[in-house]
Short mmCIF file of C-alpha atoms and ligand atoms in Angstrom, two decimals:
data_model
loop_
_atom_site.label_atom_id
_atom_site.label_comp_id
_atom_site.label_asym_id
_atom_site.label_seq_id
_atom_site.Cartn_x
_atom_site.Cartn_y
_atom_site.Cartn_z
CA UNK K 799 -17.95 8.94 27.99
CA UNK K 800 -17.75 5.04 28.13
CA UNK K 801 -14.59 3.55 29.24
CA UNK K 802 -12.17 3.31 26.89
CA UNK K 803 -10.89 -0.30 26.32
CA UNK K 804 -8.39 -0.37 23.52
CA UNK K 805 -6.30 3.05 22.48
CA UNK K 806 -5.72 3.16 18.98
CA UNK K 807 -4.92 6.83 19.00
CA UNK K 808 -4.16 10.03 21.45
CA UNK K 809 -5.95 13.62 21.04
CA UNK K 810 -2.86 16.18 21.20
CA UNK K 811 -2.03 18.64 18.83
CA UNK K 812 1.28 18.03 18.78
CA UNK K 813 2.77 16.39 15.60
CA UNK K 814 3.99 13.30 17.16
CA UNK K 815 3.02 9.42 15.94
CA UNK K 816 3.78 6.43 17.47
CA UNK K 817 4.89 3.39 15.10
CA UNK K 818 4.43 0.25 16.89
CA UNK K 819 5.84 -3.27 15.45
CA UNK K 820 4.32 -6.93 17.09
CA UNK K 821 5.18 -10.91 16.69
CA UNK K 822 9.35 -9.61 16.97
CA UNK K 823 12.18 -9.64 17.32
CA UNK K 824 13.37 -11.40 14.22
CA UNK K 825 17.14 -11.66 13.30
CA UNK K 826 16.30 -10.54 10.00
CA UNK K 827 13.46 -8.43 10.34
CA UNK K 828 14.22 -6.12 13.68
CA UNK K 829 17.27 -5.11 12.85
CA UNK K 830 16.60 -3.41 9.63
CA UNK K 831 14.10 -1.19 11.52
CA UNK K 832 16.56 -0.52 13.84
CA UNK K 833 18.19 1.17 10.65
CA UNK K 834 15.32 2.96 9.49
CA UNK K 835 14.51 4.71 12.76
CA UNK K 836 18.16 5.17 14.01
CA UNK K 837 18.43 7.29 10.20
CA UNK K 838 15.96 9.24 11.12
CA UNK K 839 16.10 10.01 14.96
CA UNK K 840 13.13 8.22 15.31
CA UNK K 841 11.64 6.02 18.75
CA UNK K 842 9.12 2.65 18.10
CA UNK K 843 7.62 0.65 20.52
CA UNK K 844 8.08 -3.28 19.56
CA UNK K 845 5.26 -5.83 21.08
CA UNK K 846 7.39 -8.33 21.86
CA UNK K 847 6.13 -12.09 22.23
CA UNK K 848 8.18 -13.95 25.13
CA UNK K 849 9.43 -16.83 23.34
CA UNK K 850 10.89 -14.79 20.23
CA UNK K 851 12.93 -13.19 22.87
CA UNK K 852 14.05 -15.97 24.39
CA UNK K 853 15.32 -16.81 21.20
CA UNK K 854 16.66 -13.62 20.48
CA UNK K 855 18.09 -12.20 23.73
CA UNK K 856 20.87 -9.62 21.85
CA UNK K 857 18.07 -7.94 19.85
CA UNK K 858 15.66 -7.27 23.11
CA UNK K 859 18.24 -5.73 24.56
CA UNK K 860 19.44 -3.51 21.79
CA UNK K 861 16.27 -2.27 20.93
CA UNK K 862 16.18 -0.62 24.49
CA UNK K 863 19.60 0.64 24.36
CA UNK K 864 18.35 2.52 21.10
CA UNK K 865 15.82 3.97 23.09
CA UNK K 866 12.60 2.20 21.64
CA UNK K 867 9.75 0.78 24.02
CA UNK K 868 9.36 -3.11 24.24
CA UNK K 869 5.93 -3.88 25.28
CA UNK K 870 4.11 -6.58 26.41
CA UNK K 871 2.89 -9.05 23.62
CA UNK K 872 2.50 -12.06 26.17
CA UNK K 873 4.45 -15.09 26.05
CA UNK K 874 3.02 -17.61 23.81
CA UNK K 875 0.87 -15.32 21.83
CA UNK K 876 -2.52 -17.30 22.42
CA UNK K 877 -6.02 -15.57 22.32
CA UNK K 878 -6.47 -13.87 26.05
CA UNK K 879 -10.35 -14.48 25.68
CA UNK K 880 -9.86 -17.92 25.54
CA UNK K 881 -7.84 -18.27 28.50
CA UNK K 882 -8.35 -18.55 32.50
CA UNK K 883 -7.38 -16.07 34.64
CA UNK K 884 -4.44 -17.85 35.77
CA UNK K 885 -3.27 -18.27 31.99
CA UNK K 886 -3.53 -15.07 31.14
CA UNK K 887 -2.14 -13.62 33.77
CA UNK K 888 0.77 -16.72 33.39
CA UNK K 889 1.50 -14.97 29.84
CA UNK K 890 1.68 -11.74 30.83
CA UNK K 891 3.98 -12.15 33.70
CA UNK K 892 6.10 -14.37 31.60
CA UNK K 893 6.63 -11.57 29.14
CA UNK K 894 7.03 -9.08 31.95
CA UNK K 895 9.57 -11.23 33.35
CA UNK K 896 11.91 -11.96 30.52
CA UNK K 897 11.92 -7.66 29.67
CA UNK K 898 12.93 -6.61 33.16
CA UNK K 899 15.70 -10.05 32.92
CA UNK K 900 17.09 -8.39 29.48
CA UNK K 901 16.67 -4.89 29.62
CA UNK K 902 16.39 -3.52 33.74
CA UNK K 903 12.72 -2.66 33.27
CA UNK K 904 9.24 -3.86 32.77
CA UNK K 905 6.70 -3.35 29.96
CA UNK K 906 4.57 -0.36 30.62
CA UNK K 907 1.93 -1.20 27.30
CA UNK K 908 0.20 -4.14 26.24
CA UNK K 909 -1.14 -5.16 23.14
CA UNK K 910 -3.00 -8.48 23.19
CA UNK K 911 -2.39 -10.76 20.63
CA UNK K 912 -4.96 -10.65 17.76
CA UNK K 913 -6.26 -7.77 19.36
CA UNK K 914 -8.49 -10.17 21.02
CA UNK K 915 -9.84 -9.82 24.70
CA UNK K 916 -12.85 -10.61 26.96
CA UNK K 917 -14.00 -8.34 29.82
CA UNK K 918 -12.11 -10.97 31.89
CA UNK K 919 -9.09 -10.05 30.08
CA UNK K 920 -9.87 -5.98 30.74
CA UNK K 921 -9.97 -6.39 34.28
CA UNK K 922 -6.85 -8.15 34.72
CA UNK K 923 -5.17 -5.58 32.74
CA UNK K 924 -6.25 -3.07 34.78
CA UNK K 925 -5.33 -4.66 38.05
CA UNK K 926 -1.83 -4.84 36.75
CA UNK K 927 -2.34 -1.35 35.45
CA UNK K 928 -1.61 -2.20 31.26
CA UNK K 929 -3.28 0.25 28.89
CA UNK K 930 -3.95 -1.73 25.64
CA UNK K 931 -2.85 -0.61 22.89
CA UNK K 932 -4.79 -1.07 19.50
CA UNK K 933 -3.83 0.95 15.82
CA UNK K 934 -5.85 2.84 13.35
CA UNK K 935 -4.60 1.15 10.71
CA UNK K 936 -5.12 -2.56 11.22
CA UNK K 937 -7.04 -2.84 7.78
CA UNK K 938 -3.63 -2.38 6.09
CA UNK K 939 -3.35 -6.13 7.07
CA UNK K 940 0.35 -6.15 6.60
CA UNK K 941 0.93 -9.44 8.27
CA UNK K 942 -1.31 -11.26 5.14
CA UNK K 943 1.41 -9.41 2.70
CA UNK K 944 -1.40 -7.69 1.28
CA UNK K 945 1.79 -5.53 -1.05
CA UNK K 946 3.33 -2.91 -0.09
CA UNK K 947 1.11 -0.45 -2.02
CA UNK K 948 -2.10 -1.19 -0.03
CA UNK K 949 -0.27 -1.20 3.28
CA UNK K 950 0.88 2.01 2.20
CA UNK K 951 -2.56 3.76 0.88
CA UNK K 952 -4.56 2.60 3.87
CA UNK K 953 -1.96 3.52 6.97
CA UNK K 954 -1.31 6.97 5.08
CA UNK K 955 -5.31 7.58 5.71
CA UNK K 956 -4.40 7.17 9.58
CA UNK K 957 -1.73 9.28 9.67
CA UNK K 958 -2.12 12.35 11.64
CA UNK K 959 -1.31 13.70 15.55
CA UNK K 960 -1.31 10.80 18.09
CA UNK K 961 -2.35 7.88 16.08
CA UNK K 962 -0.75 4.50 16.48
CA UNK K 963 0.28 2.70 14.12
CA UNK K 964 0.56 -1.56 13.77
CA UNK K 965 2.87 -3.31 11.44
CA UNK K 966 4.91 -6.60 11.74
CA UNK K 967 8.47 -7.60 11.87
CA UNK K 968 8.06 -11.75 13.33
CA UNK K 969 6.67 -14.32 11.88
CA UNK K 970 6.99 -14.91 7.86
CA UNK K 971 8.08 -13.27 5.07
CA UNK K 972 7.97 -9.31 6.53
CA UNK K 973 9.71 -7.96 3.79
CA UNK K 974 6.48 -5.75 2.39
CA UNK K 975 6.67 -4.28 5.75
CA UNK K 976 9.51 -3.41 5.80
CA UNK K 977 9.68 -1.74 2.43
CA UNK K 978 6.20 -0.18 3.28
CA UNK K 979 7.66 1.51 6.87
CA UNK K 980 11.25 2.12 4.87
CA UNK K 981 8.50 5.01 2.65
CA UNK K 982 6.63 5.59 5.28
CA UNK K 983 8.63 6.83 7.94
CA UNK K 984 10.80 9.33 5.06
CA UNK K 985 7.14 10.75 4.29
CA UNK K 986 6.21 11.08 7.79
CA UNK K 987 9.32 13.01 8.63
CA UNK K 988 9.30 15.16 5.63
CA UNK K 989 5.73 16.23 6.96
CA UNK K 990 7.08 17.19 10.07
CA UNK K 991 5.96 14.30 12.60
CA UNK K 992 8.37 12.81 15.25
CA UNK K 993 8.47 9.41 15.90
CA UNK K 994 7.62 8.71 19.65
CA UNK K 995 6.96 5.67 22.00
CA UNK K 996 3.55 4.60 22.56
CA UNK K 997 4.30 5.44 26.34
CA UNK K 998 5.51 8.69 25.22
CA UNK K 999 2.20 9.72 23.29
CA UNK K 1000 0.66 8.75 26.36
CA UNK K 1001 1.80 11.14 28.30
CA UNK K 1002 0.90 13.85 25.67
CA UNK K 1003 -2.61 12.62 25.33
CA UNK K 1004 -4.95 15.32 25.90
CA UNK K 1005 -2.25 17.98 25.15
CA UNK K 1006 -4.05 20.68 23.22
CA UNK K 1007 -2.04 23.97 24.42
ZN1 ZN A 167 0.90 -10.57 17.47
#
């Protein structure tokens, strides 16, 4: 089997999803998906871009004390491809940096923003030993506020054991995703899935019993 560059899902047959969130935090947004998972005993993992949380210090450090993942969404948020090296690996480390300054530790998971990379970028990930982490439902498109109805009907074709999930709570209006995750998550739950960590599914990938 070819190398796997980008995990948008886990094989396990355990009933577990991971709900990821990038571009945060947000004062308005993060919070209120703090809410919706506490209500529900639920974990996310939140890509976090460097200078939001330099911005937002108290909300970094919160989500960890809730027990969600903050993973690495560099620092600036450019396009790794288009990058040097020494850019990319600048963005990275900044982001590392500013986690383990706020929270204790570093940022296990990287998702690159736009989900764009080069074979350059692949190889510097794995030096510094970052699985990248895609979703299965990127055609929801929830950052282009596509309404909350289509974010819903595509991501609900996604759901099942181990996939990721992507959604938005920084930059713009993120209200539709909110209200779309608000649904989601009660239907998810009802159905009988826990809400885990990307690092978390992870470790259960390849869990068949
Ligand atoms: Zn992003």
């Amino acid at each position: 089997m070819a190398e796997v560059e980008m995990i948008n899902e886990v094989q396990t047959s355990e009933r577990v999803i991971a709900i990821t969130f990038d571009d945060g935090p947000n004062p308005i947004f993060t919070p209120q998906l703090f809410q919706i998972f506490s209500e529900v005993q639920g974990r996310a993992t939140f890509f976090m871009i460097g200078e939001q949380m330099a911005e937002n210090p108290g909300l970094v450090k919160q989500a960890a004390a809730l027990g969600h993942e903050i993973g690495n969404h560099t620092y600036t948020h450019p396009k790794l491809s288009e990058l040097s090296p020494e850019s990319c690996l600048a963005e990275v480390e900044g982001n590392e940096k500013l986690v383990q300054e706020l929270t204790g530790v570093k940022p296990v998971v990287l998702r690159p923003p736009y989900l764009d990379y080069s074979g350059e970028t692949l190889s510097i990930m794995k030096e510094k030993g970052y699985p990248m982490i895609g979703a299965l439902n990127t055609e929801a498109q929830d950052w282009d506020q596509p309404g909350v109805d289509h974010i819903l009907s595509v991501t609900r074709k996604c759901v099942g054991n181990g996939s990721i999930l992507i959604f938005h709570d920084g930059y713009g209006d993120r209200s539709q995703s909110i209200k779309a995750v608000r649904i989601l998550v009660k239907e998810l739950i009802e159905q009988g899935y826990q809400l885990v960590t990307v690092s978390e599914l992870l470790k259960l990938a390849g869990n068949k019993e």
